[in-house]
Coordinates of C-alpha atoms and ligand atoms in Angstrom, one line a residue:
X152 CA -38.8 -29.1 3.2
X153 CA -37.8 -28.6 6.7
X154 CA -34.4 -27.2 7.6
X155 CA -32.3 -26.1 10.5
X156 CA -32.4 -22.4 10.7
X157 CA -31.8 -19.7 13.2
X158 CA -35.5 -19.0 13.2
X159 CA -36.0 -22.4 14.8
X160 CA -34.6 -21.0 18.0
X161 CA -37.0 -18.1 18.0
X162 CA -40.1 -19.7 16.6
X163 CA -41.3 -23.1 17.6
X164 CA -40.3 -25.9 15.2
X165 CA -39.2 -29.3 16.2
X166 CA -35.6 -30.2 16.6
X167 CA -34.6 -33.6 15.5
X168 CA -32.3 -36.4 16.3
X169 CA -31.1 -39.9 15.2
X170 CA -30.4 -41.9 12.1
X171 CA -29.4 -45.4 11.0
X172 CA -28.8 -47.1 7.7
X173 CA -31.6 -48.6 5.9
X174 CA -32.6 -49.6 2.4
X175 CA -35.8 -50.1 0.6
X176 CA -36.4 -52.6 -2.1
X177 CA -38.9 -52.1 -4.8
X178 CA -40.6 -55.0 -6.5
X179 CA -42.4 -52.7 -8.9
X180 CA -41.4 -53.2 -12.5
X181 CA -40.8 -50.3 -14.8
X182 CA -43.4 -50.2 -17.6
X183 CA -41.0 -49.1 -20.3
X184 CA -39.8 -51.8 -22.7
X185 CA -37.8 -49.7 -25.1
X186 CA -34.3 -48.4 -24.1
X187 CA -34.6 -44.9 -22.5
X188 CA -33.2 -42.0 -24.6
X189 CA -31.0 -41.1 -21.6
X190 CA -29.4 -43.6 -19.4
X191 CA -26.8 -43.3 -16.6
X192 CA -24.5 -45.7 -15.0
X193 CA -23.5 -44.5 -11.5
X194 CA -20.5 -46.1 -9.8
X195 CA -18.5 -45.4 -6.6
X196 CA -15.3 -47.5 -6.7
X197 CA -13.5 -45.3 -4.2
X198 CA -16.0 -44.1 -1.7
X199 CA -13.3 -42.7 0.7
X200 CA -12.6 -40.1 -2.0
X201 CA -16.3 -39.0 -2.0
X202 CA -16.5 -39.1 -5.8
X203 CA -19.4 -40.6 -7.7
X204 CA -18.6 -41.5 -11.3
X205 CA -21.3 -41.1 -13.9
X206 CA -21.5 -42.3 -17.4
X207 CA -24.5 -40.8 -19.3
X208 CA -25.7 -42.1 -22.6
X209 CA -27.7 -39.9 -24.9
X210 CA -29.4 -41.8 -27.7
X211 CA -31.8 -39.6 -29.6
X212 CA -31.7 -37.2 -32.5
X213 CA -31.4 -33.9 -30.5
X214 CA -28.4 -32.1 -32.1
X215 CA -29.0 -28.5 -33.1
X216 CA -26.9 -26.4 -35.4
X217 CA -25.0 -23.3 -34.5
X218 CA -24.3 -20.3 -36.8
X219 CA -21.1 -21.8 -38.1
X220 CA -23.0 -24.9 -39.1
X221 CA -21.7 -27.1 -36.3
X222 CA -24.0 -29.6 -34.8
X223 CA -24.2 -29.5 -31.0
X224 CA -26.0 -30.8 -27.9
X225 CA -26.1 -28.9 -24.6
X226 CA -25.8 -30.9 -21.5
X227 CA -26.9 -29.2 -18.3
X228 CA -26.7 -29.5 -14.5
X229 CA -29.5 -28.2 -12.3
X230 CA -28.6 -25.2 -10.1
X231 CA -31.1 -26.0 -7.4
X232 CA -33.3 -28.9 -6.1
X233 CA -37.1 -28.6 -5.8
X234 CA -38.3 -28.1 -2.3
X235 CA -35.3 -26.2 -1.2
X236 CA -35.4 -22.7 -2.5
X237 CA -31.8 -21.7 -2.9
X238 CA -29.5 -21.6 -5.9
X239 CA -26.9 -24.2 -4.9
X240 CA -24.8 -24.3 -8.1
X241 CA -24.4 -28.1 -8.2
X242 CA -22.1 -27.8 -11.2
X243 CA -19.4 -26.6 -8.7
X244 CA -18.8 -30.2 -7.7
X245 CA -18.5 -31.5 -11.3
X246 CA -15.1 -32.6 -12.7
X247 CA -13.6 -34.4 -15.7
X248 CA -16.5 -33.8 -18.2
X249 CA -15.8 -35.6 -21.5
X250 CA -17.8 -36.7 -24.4
X251 CA -17.5 -39.5 -26.9
X252 CA -19.3 -40.6 -30.0
X253 CA -18.7 -44.2 -30.9
X254 CA -15.0 -44.7 -30.2
X255 CA -14.1 -41.0 -30.9
X256 CA -13.6 -38.2 -28.4
X257 CA -15.9 -35.3 -29.2
X258 CA -15.0 -31.6 -28.7
X259 CA -17.0 -29.9 -25.9
X260 CA -16.8 -26.6 -24.1
X261 CA -18.4 -25.0 -21.1
X262 CA -20.7 -22.2 -22.2
X263 CA -22.4 -21.3 -19.0
X264 CA -21.8 -22.1 -15.3
X265 CA -23.9 -25.2 -15.6
X266 CA -23.9 -26.0 -19.3
X267 CA -21.5 -28.0 -21.4
X268 CA -21.8 -27.8 -25.2
X269 CA -20.9 -30.9 -27.0
X270 CA -20.2 -30.5 -30.8
X271 CA -21.6 -33.4 -32.6
X272 CA -24.2 -34.4 -35.1
X273 CA -24.2 -38.0 -33.9
X274 CA -27.4 -39.4 -32.4
X275 CA -25.5 -41.4 -29.8
X276 CA -23.2 -39.9 -27.2
X277 CA -21.5 -41.0 -24.1
X278 CA -20.8 -38.4 -21.5
X279 CA -18.5 -39.1 -18.5
X280 CA -18.0 -36.9 -15.4
X281 CA -17.5 -37.3 -11.7
X282 CA -19.2 -35.4 -8.8
X283 CA -17.7 -34.7 -5.5
X284 CA -20.3 -35.6 -2.8
X285 CA -19.4 -35.0 0.7
X286 CA -22.2 -32.9 2.2
X287 CA -24.7 -35.1 4.0
X288 CA -27.9 -33.0 3.9
X289 CA -31.3 -33.8 2.4
X290 CA -30.6 -31.5 -0.6
X291 CA -27.1 -32.7 -1.6
X292 CA -25.4 -36.1 -2.3
X293 CA -23.0 -37.9 -0.1
X294 CA -20.5 -40.8 -0.3
X295 CA -18.1 -42.3 2.2
X296 CA -17.0 -45.8 3.2
X297 CA -20.3 -46.3 5.1
X298 CA -22.9 -45.4 2.5
X299 CA -23.9 -43.4 -0.5
X300 CA -26.9 -41.0 -0.8
X301 CA -28.2 -39.6 -4.0
X302 CA -30.1 -36.4 -4.5
X303 CA -30.7 -36.6 -8.2
X304 CA -30.6 -32.8 -9.0
X305 CA -27.0 -32.6 -7.5
X306 CA -25.8 -35.5 -9.7
X307 CA -27.6 -36.1 -12.9
X308 CA -27.2 -33.8 -16.0
X309 CA -30.0 -33.4 -18.5
X310 CA -30.7 -32.6 -22.1
X311 CA -33.6 -30.0 -22.3
X312 CA -35.4 -31.4 -25.3
X313 CA -35.3 -34.9 -23.8
X314 CA -36.5 -34.0 -20.3
X315 CA -40.0 -35.5 -20.8
X316 CA -38.6 -38.8 -22.1
X317 CA -37.8 -41.9 -19.9
X318 CA -34.5 -41.9 -18.0
X319 CA -32.8 -45.0 -16.9
X320 CA -30.3 -45.4 -14.0
X321 CA -28.0 -48.4 -13.3
X322 CA -26.2 -48.3 -10.0
X323 CA -23.0 -50.2 -9.4
X324 CA -22.8 -50.2 -5.5
X325 CA -19.4 -50.3 -3.8
X326 CA -18.0 -53.8 -3.1
X327 CA -20.3 -55.5 -0.6
X328 CA -23.1 -52.9 -0.3
X329 CA -26.2 -54.9 -0.7
X330 CA -29.1 -52.6 -0.4
X331 CA -30.6 -49.8 -2.6
X332 CA -33.6 -47.9 -1.3
X333 CA -35.5 -45.7 -3.6
X334 CA -39.0 -45.0 -4.9
X335 CA -37.9 -45.5 -8.5
X336 CA -39.4 -48.6 -10.1
X337 CA -36.8 -51.3 -10.9
X338 CA -36.4 -52.7 -14.4
X339 CA -37.2 -56.4 -14.4
X340 CA -34.3 -58.7 -15.1
X341 CA -31.7 -56.0 -14.9
X342 CA -29.7 -55.8 -11.7
X343 CA -29.8 -52.5 -9.8
X344 CA -31.5 -50.7 -12.7
X345 CA -34.3 -48.3 -12.4
X346 CA -36.4 -46.3 -14.8
X347 CA -38.0 -42.9 -14.4
X348 CA -40.8 -41.8 -16.7
X349 CA -39.1 -38.4 -17.1
X350 CA -36.2 -36.4 -15.7
X351 CA -38.4 -34.7 -13.1
X352 CA -39.2 -38.2 -11.6
X353 CA -35.6 -39.2 -11.7
X354 CA -34.3 -36.3 -9.7
X355 CA -37.4 -36.4 -7.4
X356 CA -36.4 -39.9 -6.3
X357 CA -33.5 -39.9 -3.8
X358 CA -31.6 -43.1 -3.2
X359 CA -29.8 -44.7 -0.3
X360 CA -27.1 -47.2 -1.1
X361 CA -25.3 -49.3 1.5
X362 CA -26.1 -51.9 4.2
X363 CA -28.8 -50.1 6.1
X364 CA -31.7 -51.6 8.0
X365 CA -35.0 -51.7 6.1
X366 CA -38.3 -51.5 7.8
X367 CA -41.6 -52.1 6.0
X368 CA -45.3 -51.5 6.8
X369 CA -48.5 -51.0 4.9
X370 CA -50.5 -47.8 5.5
X371 CA -53.7 -46.8 3.7
X372 CA -53.3 -49.8 1.5
X373 CA -49.9 -48.6 0.3
X374 CA -46.6 -50.5 0.9
X375 CA -44.1 -48.3 2.8
X376 CA -40.3 -48.9 3.1
X377 CA -38.1 -47.1 5.7
X378 CA -34.3 -47.1 5.0
X379 CA -32.5 -46.4 8.3
X380 CA -28.9 -45.2 8.1
X381 CA -27.0 -44.8 11.4
X382 CA -26.7 -46.3 14.8
X383 CA -29.3 -48.9 15.7
X384 CA -30.7 -47.3 18.8
X385 CA -34.3 -47.3 17.9
X386 CA -37.0 -50.0 18.4
X387 CA -37.8 -51.1 14.9
X388 CA -41.2 -52.5 15.8
X389 CA -42.4 -49.4 17.6
X390 CA -40.9 -47.1 15.0
X391 CA -42.7 -48.8 12.1
X392 CA -46.0 -48.9 14.1
X393 CA -45.8 -45.2 15.0
X394 CA -44.8 -44.1 11.5
X395 CA -47.7 -46.2 10.1
X396 CA -50.1 -44.4 12.4
X397 CA -48.8 -41.0 11.3
X398 CA -49.2 -42.1 7.6
X399 CA -52.7 -43.5 8.0
X400 CA -53.9 -40.4 9.8
X401 CA -52.3 -38.1 7.2
X402 CA -54.1 -40.1 4.4
X403 CA -57.5 -39.3 6.0
X404 CA -57.1 -35.6 5.2
X405 CA -57.5 -36.0 1.4
X406 CA -59.0 -39.5 1.7
X407 CA -57.1 -40.8 -1.3
X408 CA -53.5 -42.1 -1.5
X409 CA -52.0 -41.5 -4.9
X410 CA -48.7 -43.5 -4.4
X411 CA -48.2 -47.1 -5.5
X412 CA -45.5 -47.3 -2.9
X413 CA -43.7 -44.9 -0.6
X414 CA -40.1 -44.7 0.7
X415 CA -38.6 -43.0 3.7
X416 CA -34.8 -42.5 3.9
X417 CA -33.8 -41.6 7.4
X418 CA -30.3 -40.4 8.1
X419 CA -28.9 -40.2 11.7
X420 CA -26.3 -37.5 11.7
X421 CA -24.5 -35.5 14.5
X422 CA -26.3 -32.3 13.8
X423 CA -29.5 -33.7 12.3
X424 CA -32.3 -31.5 11.3
X425 CA -34.7 -31.3 8.4
X426 CA -36.3 -33.2 5.6
X427 CA -37.0 -32.9 1.9
X428 CA -40.2 -34.0 0.3
X429 CA -40.5 -36.0 -2.9
X430 CA -43.4 -37.3 -4.9
X431 CA -43.2 -40.9 -3.6
X432 CA -40.5 -40.6 -1.0
X433 CA -38.8 -38.3 1.5
X434 CA -35.4 -38.0 3.1
X435 CA -35.3 -37.1 6.8
X436 CA -32.3 -36.2 8.9
X437 CA -32.3 -36.6 12.7
X438 CA -29.9 -36.6 15.6
X439 CA -29.6 -39.7 17.8
X440 CA -31.7 -38.2 20.7
X441 CA -34.8 -38.6 18.4
X442 CA -34.8 -42.2 19.5
X443 CA -33.8 -41.5 23.1
X444 CA -35.9 -38.8 24.6
X445 CA -39.7 -38.6 24.4
X446 CA -39.7 -35.0 23.3
X447 CA -37.2 -35.5 20.5
X448 CA -39.1 -38.6 19.4
X449 CA -42.3 -36.6 19.1
X450 CA -40.4 -34.0 17.1
X451 CA -39.3 -36.9 14.8
X452 CA -42.9 -38.0 14.3
X453 CA -43.8 -34.4 13.6
X454 CA -41.1 -34.3 10.9
X455 CA -42.5 -37.6 9.5
X456 CA -46.0 -36.0 9.4
X457 CA -44.6 -32.9 7.7
X458 CA -42.7 -34.5 4.9
X459 CA -45.3 -37.2 4.4
X460 CA -48.1 -34.7 4.1
X461 CA -46.1 -33.0 1.3
X462 CA -46.8 -36.0 -0.9
X463 CA -50.2 -34.3 -1.2
X464 CA -49.5 -30.6 -0.4
X465 CA -46.9 -29.3 -2.8
X466 CA -46.1 -32.5 -4.7
X467 CA -49.6 -32.8 -6.1
X468 CA -51.6 -29.9 -4.6
X469 CA -49.2 -27.3 -5.8
X470 CA -48.8 -23.6 -6.7
X471 CA -48.5 -23.1 -10.4
X472 CA -44.8 -22.0 -10.2
X473 CA -43.8 -25.3 -8.6
X474 CA -43.8 -27.6 -11.5
X475 CA -42.8 -28.2 -14.2
X476 CA -39.6 -26.8 -12.8
X477 CA -37.0 -24.5 -14.3
X478 CA -33.8 -26.2 -13.1
X479 CA -31.6 -23.3 -14.1
X480 CA -33.3 -20.3 -12.4
X481 CA -35.3 -19.3 -9.3
X482 CA -39.0 -20.4 -9.5
X483 CA -41.1 -17.7 -7.9
X484 CA -44.3 -18.0 -6.0
X485 CA -46.3 -16.2 -3.3
X486 CA -47.6 -19.5 -2.0
X487 CA -44.8 -21.1 0.0
X488 CA -46.8 -20.1 3.1
X489 CA -49.4 -22.6 1.7
X490 CA -46.9 -25.3 0.6
X491 CA -44.8 -25.1 3.7
X492 CA -46.9 -23.2 6.3
X493 CA -50.0 -25.2 5.9
X494 CA -47.9 -28.4 5.8
X495 CA -46.4 -27.3 9.1
X496 CA -50.0 -26.7 10.4
X497 CA -50.9 -30.2 9.4
X498 CA -47.8 -31.8 11.0
X499 CA -49.2 -30.7 14.4
X500 CA -52.9 -31.3 13.5
X501 CA -52.1 -34.9 12.3
X502 CA -50.2 -35.7 15.5
X503 CA -53.3 -34.5 17.5
X504 CA -55.7 -36.5 15.3
X505 CA -53.5 -39.6 15.6
X506 CA -53.5 -39.3 19.4
X507 CA -49.7 -38.6 19.7
X508 CA -50.5 -35.3 21.4
X509 CA -53.3 -34.1 23.6
X510 CA -55.6 -31.2 23.0
X511 CA -53.7 -29.2 25.6
X512 CA -50.4 -29.9 23.9
X513 CA -51.9 -28.8 20.6
X514 CA -53.0 -25.5 22.2
X515 CA -49.6 -25.0 23.9
X516 CA -47.9 -25.5 20.5
X517 CA -50.3 -23.1 18.8
X518 CA -49.7 -20.4 21.5
X519 CA -46.0 -20.9 21.3
X520 CA -46.0 -20.5 17.5
X521 CA -48.1 -17.3 17.9
X522 CA -45.7 -15.9 20.5
X523 CA -42.8 -16.7 18.1
X524 CA -44.1 -14.7 15.2
X525 CA -45.6 -11.9 17.3
X526 CA -42.3 -11.4 19.1
X527 CA -40.3 -11.0 15.9
X528 CA -40.0 -7.4 14.7
X529 CA -39.8 -8.8 11.1
X530 CA -43.5 -9.8 11.3
X531 CA -44.4 -6.2 11.0
X532 CA -42.1 -5.7 8.0
X533 CA -42.6 -8.6 5.7
X534 CA -45.8 -10.4 4.7
X535 CA -45.9 -14.2 4.2
X536 CA -46.6 -13.7 0.5
X537 CA -43.4 -11.6 0.2
X538 CA -41.5 -14.0 2.4
X539 CA -42.5 -16.8 -0.1
X540 CA -41.4 -14.8 -3.1
X541 CA -38.1 -13.8 -1.6
X542 CA -37.3 -17.2 0.0
X543 CA -34.3 -17.5 -2.5
X544 CA -32.6 -14.4 -1.2
X545 CA -34.0 -14.0 2.4
X546 CA -35.2 -17.1 4.2
X547 CA -32.4 -19.2 2.7
X548 CA -29.8 -16.5 3.1
X549 CA -30.4 -15.1 6.6
X550 CA -28.2 -12.4 8.1
X551 CA -27.9 -10.7 11.4
X552 CA -30.8 -8.4 10.6
X553 CA -33.3 -11.1 9.5
X554 CA -35.0 -10.9 12.9
X555 CA -36.0 -7.3 12.0
X556 CA -36.8 -7.7 8.3
X557 CA -38.2 -11.2 7.7
X558 CA -41.0 -13.5 8.8
X559 CA -40.9 -17.3 8.4
X560 CA -43.5 -18.6 5.9
X561 CA -43.3 -21.8 7.8
X562 CA -44.2 -20.4 11.2
X563 CA -46.6 -17.6 10.2
X564 CA -48.0 -19.9 7.4
X565 CA -48.7 -22.5 10.0
X566 CA -50.5 -20.0 12.3
X567 CA -52.5 -18.7 9.3
X568 CA -53.4 -22.3 8.4
X569 CA -54.6 -22.8 12.0
X570 CA -56.7 -19.6 11.8
X571 CA -58.2 -20.5 8.4
X572 CA -59.2 -23.8 9.8
X573 CA -60.9 -22.1 12.7
X574 CA -62.5 -19.6 10.5
X575 CA -64.0 -22.3 8.2
X576 CA -65.2 -24.4 11.2
X577 CA -66.9 -21.3 12.6
X578 CA -68.5 -20.1 9.3
X579 CA -69.9 -23.6 8.5
X580 CA -71.0 -24.6 12.0
X581 CA -68.3 -27.3 12.1
X582 CA -69.4 -28.9 8.8
X583 CA -66.1 -28.1 7.0
X584 CA -62.5 -27.5 7.9
X585 CA -59.2 -26.9 6.1
X586 CA -59.2 -30.5 4.9
X587 CA -62.0 -29.6 2.6
X588 CA -60.0 -26.8 0.9
X589 CA -57.1 -29.2 0.2
X590 CA -59.5 -31.9 -1.0
X591 CA -61.1 -29.3 -3.4
X592 CA -57.6 -28.2 -4.7
X593 CA -56.6 -31.9 -5.1
X594 CA -59.7 -32.8 -7.1
X595 CA -59.8 -29.6 -9.2
X596 CA -56.2 -28.8 -10.0
X597 CA -54.2 -32.1 -9.5
X598 CA -56.8 -34.6 -10.8
X599 CA -59.0 -32.7 -13.2
X600 CA -57.0 -29.8 -14.6
X601 CA -53.5 -31.4 -14.0
X602 CA -51.9 -28.1 -13.1
X603 CA -51.0 -25.9 -10.2
X604 CA -53.2 -23.1 -8.9
X605 CA -52.7 -19.4 -8.7
X606 CA -53.0 -17.0 -5.7
X607 CA -56.5 -16.2 -6.7
X608 CA -57.5 -19.8 -7.2
X609 CA -56.3 -20.7 -3.7
X610 CA -58.4 -17.9 -2.2
X611 CA -61.4 -19.0 -4.2
X612 CA -61.1 -22.5 -2.9
X613 CA -61.0 -21.3 0.7
X614 CA -64.0 -19.0 0.1
X615 CA -66.0 -21.8 -1.6
X616 CA -65.4 -24.1 1.4
X617 CA -66.0 -21.4 4.0
X618 CA -69.1 -20.2 2.2
X619 CA -68.1 -16.5 2.4
X620 CA -65.7 -13.9 1.0
X621 CA -62.3 -13.9 2.7
X622 CA -60.7 -10.8 1.1
X623 CA -60.1 -9.2 4.5
X624 CA -58.1 -12.2 5.7
X625 CA -55.9 -12.4 2.6
X626 CA -55.3 -8.7 2.3
X627 CA -54.5 -8.1 6.0
X628 CA -52.7 -11.3 7.0
X629 CA -51.3 -12.9 3.8
X630 CA -50.4 -10.0 1.6
X631 CA -50.3 -7.5 4.5
X632 CA -48.7 -7.3 7.9
X633 CA -51.7 -6.2 10.0
X634 CA -52.0 -7.3 13.6
X635 CA -54.0 -10.4 13.9
X636 CA -57.1 -10.5 16.1
X637 CA -56.5 -14.0 17.6
X638 CA -59.4 -13.8 20.0
X639 CA -61.8 -13.3 17.1
X640 CA -60.7 -16.7 15.8
X641 CA -60.5 -18.5 19.2
X642 CA -63.8 -17.3 20.7
X643 CA -66.1 -19.5 18.5
X644 CA -64.3 -22.6 20.1
X645 CA -64.7 -21.1 23.6
X646 CA -61.0 -20.0 24.0
X647 CA -59.1 -16.8 24.4
X648 CA -55.5 -15.8 24.3
X649 CA -53.7 -14.3 27.3
X650 CA -50.2 -12.9 27.6
X651 CA -48.7 -14.7 30.6
X652 CA -45.9 -12.1 30.7
X653 CA -48.1 -9.1 30.9
X654 CA -47.5 -6.9 34.0
X655 CA -44.1 -8.4 34.6
X656 CA -41.3 -5.9 35.3
X657 CA -38.4 -7.6 33.6
X658 CA -35.7 -5.2 32.3
X659 CA -35.1 -5.4 28.6
X660 CA -32.1 -4.5 26.4
X661 CA -33.0 -6.1 23.0
X662 CA -29.5 -7.3 22.1
X663 CA -29.1 -11.0 21.3
X664 CA -25.7 -12.3 22.3
X665 CA -23.7 -15.5 21.9
X666 CA -20.6 -16.7 23.7
X667 CA -17.8 -17.1 21.2
X668 CA -14.4 -18.3 22.4
X669 CA -15.3 -16.9 25.9
X670 CA -16.3 -13.6 24.5
X671 CA -19.9 -12.2 24.8
X672 CA -20.6 -11.1 21.2
X673 CA -23.8 -9.3 20.0
X674 CA -25.3 -11.4 17.2
X675 CA -28.5 -9.4 16.6
X676 CA -30.1 -6.2 17.8
X677 CA -33.9 -6.1 17.8
X678 CA -35.6 -3.2 16.1
X679 CA -36.8 -0.4 18.3
X680 CA -35.2 -1.9 21.4
X681 CA -33.1 0.1 23.9
X682 CA -30.0 -1.5 22.3
X683 CA -31.2 -0.5 18.8
X684 CA -32.0 3.1 19.9
X685 CA -28.7 3.7 21.7
X686 CA -26.5 2.1 19.1
X687 CA -25.2 -1.2 20.5
X688 CA -24.0 -2.9 17.3
X689 CA -23.9 -6.4 16.0
X690 CA -20.4 -7.8 16.5
X691 CA -19.8 -5.6 19.6
X692 CA -18.1 -7.6 22.4
X693 CA -19.8 -6.7 25.7
X694 CA -17.0 -6.3 28.2
X695 CA -18.8 -4.8 31.2
X696 CA -22.3 -3.9 32.4
X697 CA -22.5 -1.1 34.9
X698 CA -18.8 -1.2 35.6
X699 CA -18.8 -5.0 36.3
X700 CA -17.1 -7.5 34.1
X701 CA -19.8 -9.0 31.8
X702 CA -20.5 -12.7 32.5
X703 CA -21.6 -15.4 30.1
X704 CA -25.2 -14.9 31.1
X705 CA -26.2 -11.3 30.2
X706 CA -29.8 -11.9 31.1
X707 CA -28.8 -12.8 34.7
X708 CA -26.7 -9.7 35.0
X709 CA -29.4 -7.4 33.6
X710 CA -31.9 -9.0 36.1
X711 CA -30.3 -6.9 38.9
X712 CA -31.7 -3.8 37.2
X713 CA -35.3 -2.6 36.6
X714 CA -37.1 -0.9 33.7
X715 CA -36.1 2.8 33.5
X716 CA -32.6 2.3 34.8
X717 CA -29.8 3.8 32.8
X718 CA -26.9 1.3 32.5
X719 CA -23.4 1.8 31.2
X720 CA -22.2 -0.8 28.7
X721 CA -18.5 -1.1 27.9
X722 CA -18.0 -2.7 24.5
X723 CA -15.0 -3.6 22.3
X724 CA -15.9 -2.5 18.8
X725 CA -13.2 -3.6 16.3
X726 CA -10.4 -2.9 18.9
X727 CA -11.8 0.4 20.2
X728 CA -13.3 0.5 23.7
X729 CA -16.6 2.4 23.9
X730 CA -19.0 3.3 26.7
X731 CA -22.7 3.5 25.9
X732 CA -25.4 4.5 28.3
X733 CA -28.6 2.6 27.6
X734 CA -31.9 3.2 29.4
X735 CA -33.6 -0.2 29.9
X736 CA -37.3 -0.6 29.3
X737 CA -39.8 -3.3 30.4
X738 CA -39.7 -6.5 28.4
X739 CA -42.2 -6.2 25.6
X740 CA -42.0 -9.9 24.5
X741 CA -45.2 -11.8 24.9
X742 CA -45.7 -15.3 26.3
X743 CA -49.1 -16.3 25.0
X744 CA -51.3 -18.9 26.5
X745 CA -54.6 -20.2 25.2
X746 CA -57.2 -20.8 27.8
X747 CA -61.0 -21.4 28.0
X748 CA -63.4 -18.5 28.2
X749 CA -65.1 -18.3 31.6
X750 CA -68.4 -20.0 30.7
X751 CA -68.3 -21.6 27.2
X752 CA -71.7 -22.2 25.6
X753 CA -72.7 -25.7 24.3
X754 CA -72.1 -24.4 20.8
X755 CA -68.5 -23.4 21.7
X756 CA -67.9 -26.7 23.4
X757 CA -69.2 -28.7 20.4
X758 CA -67.1 -26.7 17.9
X759 CA -64.0 -27.1 20.2
X760 CA -64.5 -30.9 20.2
X761 CA -65.0 -31.0 16.4
X762 CA -61.9 -28.8 15.9
X763 CA -59.5 -31.0 18.0
X764 CA -61.1 -34.3 17.1
X765 CA -62.2 -35.0 20.6
X766 CA -64.9 -37.6 21.4
X767 CA -68.0 -35.9 22.7
X768 CA -69.9 -37.5 25.6
Ligands
ZN978 ZN1 -41.8 -28.8 4.1

């Protein structure tokens, strides 16, 4: 998953743009001849109302008996969607639940926020309900006059004892909508009907319905489809070629492509931002500038690389807690820094290896990511293992103090992935790198043992590939918050890190502000900064600085002072005017740059070339 988040402004992560309609067709035939125990018919007769209508047929002997001797079946709605670690309460959009057996209505009642109990001993039931779908994100469903998008977990109810059985879906598209794009295999001879081998596969297969453009290409021997929803402002040929190159390079990491076919759904939206991974597909959201400016296009390809790489890392190479899923509760793991952080590392590494970025650009990104995490006070407070565990209540529920209390498992995980890669290269003389760790995990846990791995098993895989113990690394940097010795990792490839801002005498306040309706409002106060120490508060409106009316650009106003100056700030705090005297300090924020050591040895040069996939002369 990738999402728009306040941290994106503080830590480097690509911003995205663009979208257009598209559909993907599958010519794969579902292997299941017998009728599925659960089948759904999804219709959308009035898309302007944003309601999907769902008829769910349950045909299997699943009824249980309660204490009063009544037979019942519980019908449930997921509360979250895999890949996005927040309880979203999808049942909040459900209306009109009713149950029928034969031609009789059957009594039902809601017994939990997401559970309907249907009282019946019948083996065959028809459930009807409708779902309001008007939030176009990668983790929700959406319907309007222009298209429909399905995220299965937000639409399809399930019956626990039947989750592992085949589920069938028939779609009745609105009027003249001609295209359906999904990774689900189609049922031969039945229009717009798809079959999933189990419920997990059903909800792990998003679907785009409408009249979108469909691009196709083959990468690593696998047919790929791209459904493009939105304005047609991209060059289809170039887009397909570039995406193909990203996919082919990503496939070299593990060296085996496990998909029969793969589907991209790309939504162009006004705000854009983010993607969600699935086993054989992904949904990406971008703003229109992704197809207009070179920088935004590179960020788009970076998003493609990220979500695509997830088909291996997290959908198959996965922490134990992430599958099979509990759809009713939080699923806890310390390893989101591996699932998301190492995927973020690979999105950059893949673009370098595919030649979309230069070695210098890779180094600039790496240094920028490092500056981002090192400049966040939260880096000293929360480890990436804790950040992973608490994603449900912290990363996905940020507040004004997040800058001081949390670290992003994406950003720090990406940096740690980069450091592990360097460490393995160094300890094996360039023979192995992080690819070998992922390949080992893929072969051992996905293919052989068919399960996820534990914290310990991840570390063991790293140690096996590196050929040495790595306790220090994991204790200090993964489960701890110790300061990282970057030069220790960079020196073997002939590089060192320097702080370009060292020695500068910029004045520093430590209050982050935003302009709201013409008012300069404090949105965060950085821990241990002058603003923090002197009690400037979040939500204070800064009225004046040193007796002068505060302008829109506080930085510019502060630039007239120097470190050590005491400055009077006049603030409006809930209607009361207050004056606070703050002694400014020098700016402690680093601007790291990675540069060559003065005279690199031939060994350092060779390892550098191996690291960044450069041709040696
Ligand atoms: Zn991700």
